[in-house]
Amino acid sequence: MNPATYILTVNKDKKIVRWDAIWNNKNEDALKALTDAGVDFPKVEGDQMLITREEGEAFAAKYLSAISNGFLNNSHADKCHDFVADNVTWDWSDGTK
């Protein structure tokens, strides 16, 4: 199995205007299916992954906890500062930019 996440941005007419997808780009079956379907994307060669799956899952769990806690007091700048670079595009209601 190769779970995928699709992020679809729709306009007021409920038409998709942007389509992003995230999947395991080292899954050869998924890569073949996507390539056969005409999807054009760069293939990761060798070991270009920056972190392991386990490290990614641990990072995601900590980040999701932090962002959830940020909703309690609209304090994402405080709760999430360890997870974002100094320069990031982010315009949030708590003044984080």
Short mmCIF file of N, CA and C in Angstrom, two decimals:
data_model
loop_
_atom_site.label_atom_id
_atom_site.label_comp_id
_atom_site.label_asym_id
_atom_site.label_seq_id
_atom_site.Cartn_x
_atom_site.Cartn_y
_atom_site.Cartn_z
N MET A 1 0.84 -1.18 0.00
CA MET A 1 0.00 0.00 0.00
C MET A 1 0.88 1.24 0.00
N ASN A 2 0.46 2.25 -0.72
CA ASN A 2 1.21 3.51 -0.79
C ASN A 2 0.25 4.66 -0.54
N PRO A 3 0.04 5.01 0.74
CA PRO A 3 -0.89 6.11 1.00
C PRO A 3 -0.42 7.41 0.36
N ALA A 4 -1.37 8.17 -0.09
CA ALA A 4 -1.07 9.46 -0.70
C ALA A 4 -1.98 10.51 -0.09
N THR A 5 -1.48 11.71 0.00
CA THR A 5 -2.27 12.84 0.46
C THR A 5 -2.42 13.81 -0.70
N TYR A 6 -3.64 14.19 -0.98
CA TYR A 6 -3.91 15.15 -2.04
C TYR A 6 -4.41 16.44 -1.41
N ILE A 7 -3.84 17.54 -1.83
CA ILE A 7 -4.26 18.85 -1.37
C ILE A 7 -4.84 19.57 -2.58
N LEU A 8 -6.14 19.74 -2.57
CA LEU A 8 -6.83 20.35 -3.70
C LEU A 8 -7.30 21.74 -3.31
N THR A 9 -6.95 22.72 -4.12
CA THR A 9 -7.42 24.09 -3.92
C THR A 9 -8.50 24.34 -4.96
N VAL A 10 -9.67 24.76 -4.49
CA VAL A 10 -10.78 24.99 -5.41
C VAL A 10 -11.17 26.46 -5.40
N ASN A 11 -11.74 26.92 -6.51
CA ASN A 11 -12.20 28.30 -6.59
C ASN A 11 -13.67 28.37 -6.19
N LYS A 12 -14.27 29.54 -6.31
CA LYS A 12 -15.66 29.72 -5.88
C LYS A 12 -16.64 28.87 -6.69
N ASP A 13 -16.22 28.46 -7.88
CA ASP A 13 -17.07 27.60 -8.71
C ASP A 13 -16.83 26.13 -8.43
N LYS A 14 -16.07 25.85 -7.38
CA LYS A 14 -15.74 24.48 -6.97
C LYS A 14 -15.00 23.73 -8.06
N LYS A 15 -14.11 24.45 -8.75
CA LYS A 15 -13.23 23.86 -9.75
C LYS A 15 -11.82 23.85 -9.18
N ILE A 16 -11.10 22.75 -9.35
CA ILE A 16 -9.74 22.65 -8.85
C ILE A 16 -8.84 23.60 -9.62
N VAL A 17 -8.14 24.45 -8.88
CA VAL A 17 -7.20 25.39 -9.49
C VAL A 17 -5.74 25.06 -9.12
N ARG A 18 -5.56 24.18 -8.15
CA ARG A 18 -4.23 23.70 -7.80
C ARG A 18 -4.37 22.31 -7.21
N TRP A 19 -3.44 21.45 -7.58
CA TRP A 19 -3.47 20.08 -7.11
C TRP A 19 -2.07 19.70 -6.67
N ASP A 20 -1.91 19.46 -5.38
CA ASP A 20 -0.63 19.01 -4.83
C ASP A 20 -0.83 17.59 -4.29
N ALA A 21 0.19 16.80 -4.37
CA ALA A 21 0.11 15.44 -3.85
C ALA A 21 1.43 15.06 -3.19
N ILE A 22 1.31 14.26 -2.17
CA ILE A 22 2.47 13.77 -1.45
C ILE A 22 2.32 12.26 -1.33
N TRP A 23 3.37 11.53 -1.70
CA TRP A 23 3.33 10.08 -1.59
C TRP A 23 4.76 9.58 -1.39
N ASN A 24 4.90 8.31 -1.13
CA ASN A 24 6.20 7.70 -0.96
C ASN A 24 6.87 7.61 -2.32
N ASN A 25 7.82 8.50 -2.59
CA ASN A 25 8.43 8.53 -3.90
C ASN A 25 9.51 7.47 -4.10
N LYS A 26 9.63 6.57 -3.16
CA LYS A 26 10.54 5.43 -3.33
C LYS A 26 9.75 4.14 -3.57
N ASN A 27 8.44 4.22 -3.65
CA ASN A 27 7.61 3.05 -3.92
C ASN A 27 7.59 2.82 -5.42
N GLU A 28 8.32 1.80 -5.88
CA GLU A 28 8.47 1.56 -7.32
C GLU A 28 7.15 1.29 -8.01
N ASP A 29 6.22 0.58 -7.35
CA ASP A 29 4.92 0.30 -7.96
C ASP A 29 4.14 1.60 -8.18
N ALA A 30 4.18 2.49 -7.19
CA ALA A 30 3.48 3.77 -7.33
C ALA A 30 4.12 4.62 -8.41
N LEU A 31 5.45 4.64 -8.45
CA LEU A 31 6.15 5.41 -9.47
C LEU A 31 5.80 4.92 -10.87
N LYS A 32 5.75 3.60 -11.05
CA LYS A 32 5.41 3.05 -12.36
C LYS A 32 3.98 3.42 -12.74
N ALA A 33 3.05 3.28 -11.79
CA ALA A 33 1.65 3.61 -12.08
C ALA A 33 1.50 5.09 -12.45
N LEU A 34 2.16 5.96 -11.72
CA LEU A 34 2.08 7.39 -12.00
C LEU A 34 2.72 7.72 -13.34
N THR A 35 3.88 7.12 -13.60
CA THR A 35 4.56 7.35 -14.88
C THR A 35 3.70 6.84 -16.03
N ASP A 36 3.11 5.65 -15.88
CA ASP A 36 2.22 5.08 -16.91
C ASP A 36 1.01 5.97 -17.15
N ALA A 37 0.58 6.68 -16.09
CA ALA A 37 -0.57 7.57 -16.21
C ALA A 37 -0.19 8.93 -16.80
N GLY A 38 1.10 9.12 -17.07
CA GLY A 38 1.53 10.36 -17.70
C GLY A 38 1.96 11.44 -16.74
N VAL A 39 2.11 11.11 -15.46
CA VAL A 39 2.55 12.11 -14.49
C VAL A 39 4.04 12.35 -14.69
N ASP A 40 4.41 13.62 -14.81
CA ASP A 40 5.81 14.00 -15.01
C ASP A 40 6.33 14.61 -13.73
N PHE A 41 7.26 13.95 -13.08
CA PHE A 41 7.82 14.45 -11.84
C PHE A 41 9.26 13.96 -11.71
N PRO A 42 10.08 14.67 -10.96
CA PRO A 42 11.46 14.20 -10.78
C PRO A 42 11.49 12.98 -9.88
N LYS A 43 12.25 11.99 -10.28
CA LYS A 43 12.39 10.79 -9.47
C LYS A 43 13.58 10.98 -8.54
N VAL A 44 13.42 10.58 -7.30
CA VAL A 44 14.51 10.66 -6.34
C VAL A 44 15.47 9.52 -6.62
N GLU A 45 16.71 9.87 -6.86
CA GLU A 45 17.74 8.87 -7.14
C GLU A 45 18.58 8.64 -5.90
N GLY A 46 18.96 7.43 -5.68
CA GLY A 46 19.83 7.12 -4.55
C GLY A 46 19.13 7.38 -3.23
N ASP A 47 19.90 7.82 -2.27
CA ASP A 47 19.34 8.06 -0.94
C ASP A 47 19.31 9.55 -0.67
N GLN A 48 18.35 10.24 -1.30
CA GLN A 48 18.24 11.68 -1.16
C GLN A 48 17.29 12.10 -0.04
N MET A 49 16.69 11.14 0.63
CA MET A 49 15.78 11.48 1.70
C MET A 49 16.57 12.12 2.84
N LEU A 50 16.03 13.18 3.39
CA LEU A 50 16.72 13.91 4.45
C LEU A 50 16.54 13.26 5.82
N ILE A 51 15.42 12.56 6.00
CA ILE A 51 15.15 11.90 7.26
C ILE A 51 14.52 10.54 6.98
N THR A 52 14.58 9.68 7.97
CA THR A 52 13.97 8.37 7.83
C THR A 52 12.45 8.48 8.02
N ARG A 53 11.75 7.44 7.67
CA ARG A 53 10.30 7.42 7.88
C ARG A 53 9.98 7.61 9.36
N GLU A 54 10.72 6.90 10.20
CA GLU A 54 10.48 6.99 11.65
C GLU A 54 10.72 8.41 12.16
N GLU A 55 11.79 9.04 11.68
CA GLU A 55 12.06 10.43 12.07
C GLU A 55 10.96 11.36 11.57
N GLY A 56 10.48 11.12 10.36
CA GLY A 56 9.40 11.93 9.81
C GLY A 56 8.12 11.79 10.60
N GLU A 57 7.80 10.55 11.00
CA GLU A 57 6.58 10.33 11.78
C GLU A 57 6.69 10.98 13.15
N ALA A 58 7.87 10.91 13.77
CA ALA A 58 8.07 11.55 15.08
C ALA A 58 7.97 13.07 14.95
N PHE A 59 8.59 13.63 13.90
CA PHE A 59 8.52 15.08 13.65
C PHE A 59 7.08 15.50 13.45
N ALA A 60 6.34 14.75 12.62
CA ALA A 60 4.95 15.10 12.33
C ALA A 60 4.10 15.06 13.59
N ALA A 61 4.30 14.05 14.43
CA ALA A 61 3.52 13.97 15.67
C ALA A 61 3.78 15.17 16.57
N LYS A 62 5.06 15.55 16.71
CA LYS A 62 5.40 16.71 17.55
C LYS A 62 4.85 18.00 16.95
N TYR A 63 4.96 18.14 15.62
CA TYR A 63 4.45 19.35 14.95
C TYR A 63 2.93 19.46 15.08
N LEU A 64 2.23 18.36 14.84
CA LEU A 64 0.77 18.40 14.94
C LEU A 64 0.32 18.71 16.36
N SER A 65 1.05 18.21 17.35
CA SER A 65 0.73 18.54 18.74
C SER A 65 0.94 20.03 18.99
N ALA A 66 2.06 20.57 18.50
CA ALA A 66 2.36 21.99 18.69
C ALA A 66 1.33 22.87 18.01
N ILE A 67 0.98 22.54 16.77
CA ILE A 67 0.03 23.40 16.06
C ILE A 67 -1.37 23.30 16.70
N SER A 68 -1.72 22.12 17.19
CA SER A 68 -3.00 21.97 17.89
C SER A 68 -3.02 22.82 19.16
N ASN A 69 -1.92 22.78 19.91
CA ASN A 69 -1.83 23.60 21.12
C ASN A 69 -1.86 25.09 20.80
N GLY A 70 -1.36 25.46 19.63
CA GLY A 70 -1.39 26.86 19.22
C GLY A 70 -2.80 27.39 19.04
N PHE A 71 -3.73 26.50 18.69
CA PHE A 71 -5.13 26.93 18.52
C PHE A 71 -5.78 27.28 19.86
N LEU A 72 -5.28 26.72 20.94
CA LEU A 72 -5.91 26.97 22.25
C LEU A 72 -5.91 28.44 22.62
N ASN A 73 -4.79 29.14 22.37
CA ASN A 73 -4.67 30.55 22.74
C ASN A 73 -4.23 31.41 21.56
N ASN A 74 -4.39 30.90 20.33
CA ASN A 74 -3.93 31.60 19.13
C ASN A 74 -2.47 32.00 19.30
N SER A 75 -1.66 31.00 19.69
CA SER A 75 -0.25 31.25 20.00
C SER A 75 0.68 30.38 19.16
N HIS A 76 0.40 30.30 17.86
CA HIS A 76 1.21 29.45 16.99
C HIS A 76 2.66 29.90 16.91
N ALA A 77 2.90 31.21 16.98
CA ALA A 77 4.27 31.70 16.92
C ALA A 77 5.09 31.11 18.07
N ASP A 78 4.49 31.05 19.24
CA ASP A 78 5.18 30.51 20.41
C ASP A 78 5.28 28.98 20.34
N LYS A 79 4.19 28.33 20.00
CA LYS A 79 4.14 26.87 20.04
C LYS A 79 4.91 26.20 18.90
N CYS A 80 5.02 26.86 17.75
CA CYS A 80 5.58 26.22 16.56
C CYS A 80 6.95 26.74 16.15
N HIS A 81 7.54 27.64 16.93
CA HIS A 81 8.79 28.26 16.50
C HIS A 81 9.92 27.26 16.29
N ASP A 82 9.91 26.14 17.00
CA ASP A 82 10.97 25.14 16.84
C ASP A 82 10.86 24.36 15.52
N PHE A 83 9.74 24.51 14.83
CA PHE A 83 9.50 23.69 13.65
C PHE A 83 9.63 24.43 12.32
N VAL A 84 9.78 25.74 12.37
CA VAL A 84 9.83 26.51 11.12
C VAL A 84 11.13 27.30 11.02
N ALA A 85 11.56 27.51 9.79
CA ALA A 85 12.77 28.29 9.55
C ALA A 85 12.53 29.75 9.90
N ASP A 86 13.62 30.50 10.01
CA ASP A 86 13.51 31.92 10.32
C ASP A 86 12.75 32.67 9.23
N ASN A 87 12.92 32.26 7.99
CA ASN A 87 12.21 32.88 6.87
C ASN A 87 11.25 31.87 6.27
N VAL A 88 9.97 32.10 6.49
CA VAL A 88 8.94 31.21 5.97
C VAL A 88 7.73 32.05 5.61
N THR A 89 7.04 31.69 4.54
CA THR A 89 5.83 32.40 4.17
C THR A 89 4.69 31.85 5.01
N TRP A 90 4.21 32.69 5.92
CA TRP A 90 3.17 32.25 6.83
C TRP A 90 2.51 33.50 7.40
N ASP A 91 1.28 33.72 7.09
CA ASP A 91 0.54 34.88 7.57
C ASP A 91 -0.61 34.36 8.42
N TRP A 92 -0.43 34.37 9.74
CA TRP A 92 -1.39 33.77 10.64
C TRP A 92 -2.06 34.85 11.47
N SER A 93 -3.23 34.54 11.99
CA SER A 93 -4.01 35.53 12.72
C SER A 93 -3.35 36.00 14.02
N ASP A 94 -2.37 35.25 14.54
CA ASP A 94 -1.72 35.67 15.77
C ASP A 94 -0.54 36.61 15.51
N GLY A 95 -0.39 37.05 14.27
CA GLY A 95 0.67 37.98 13.92
C GLY A 95 1.94 37.30 13.40
N THR A 96 1.93 35.98 13.32
CA THR A 96 3.10 35.28 12.78
C THR A 96 3.21 35.56 11.30
N LYS A 97 4.37 36.02 10.88
CA LYS A 97 4.62 36.31 9.46
C LYS A 97 5.98 35.76 9.09
#
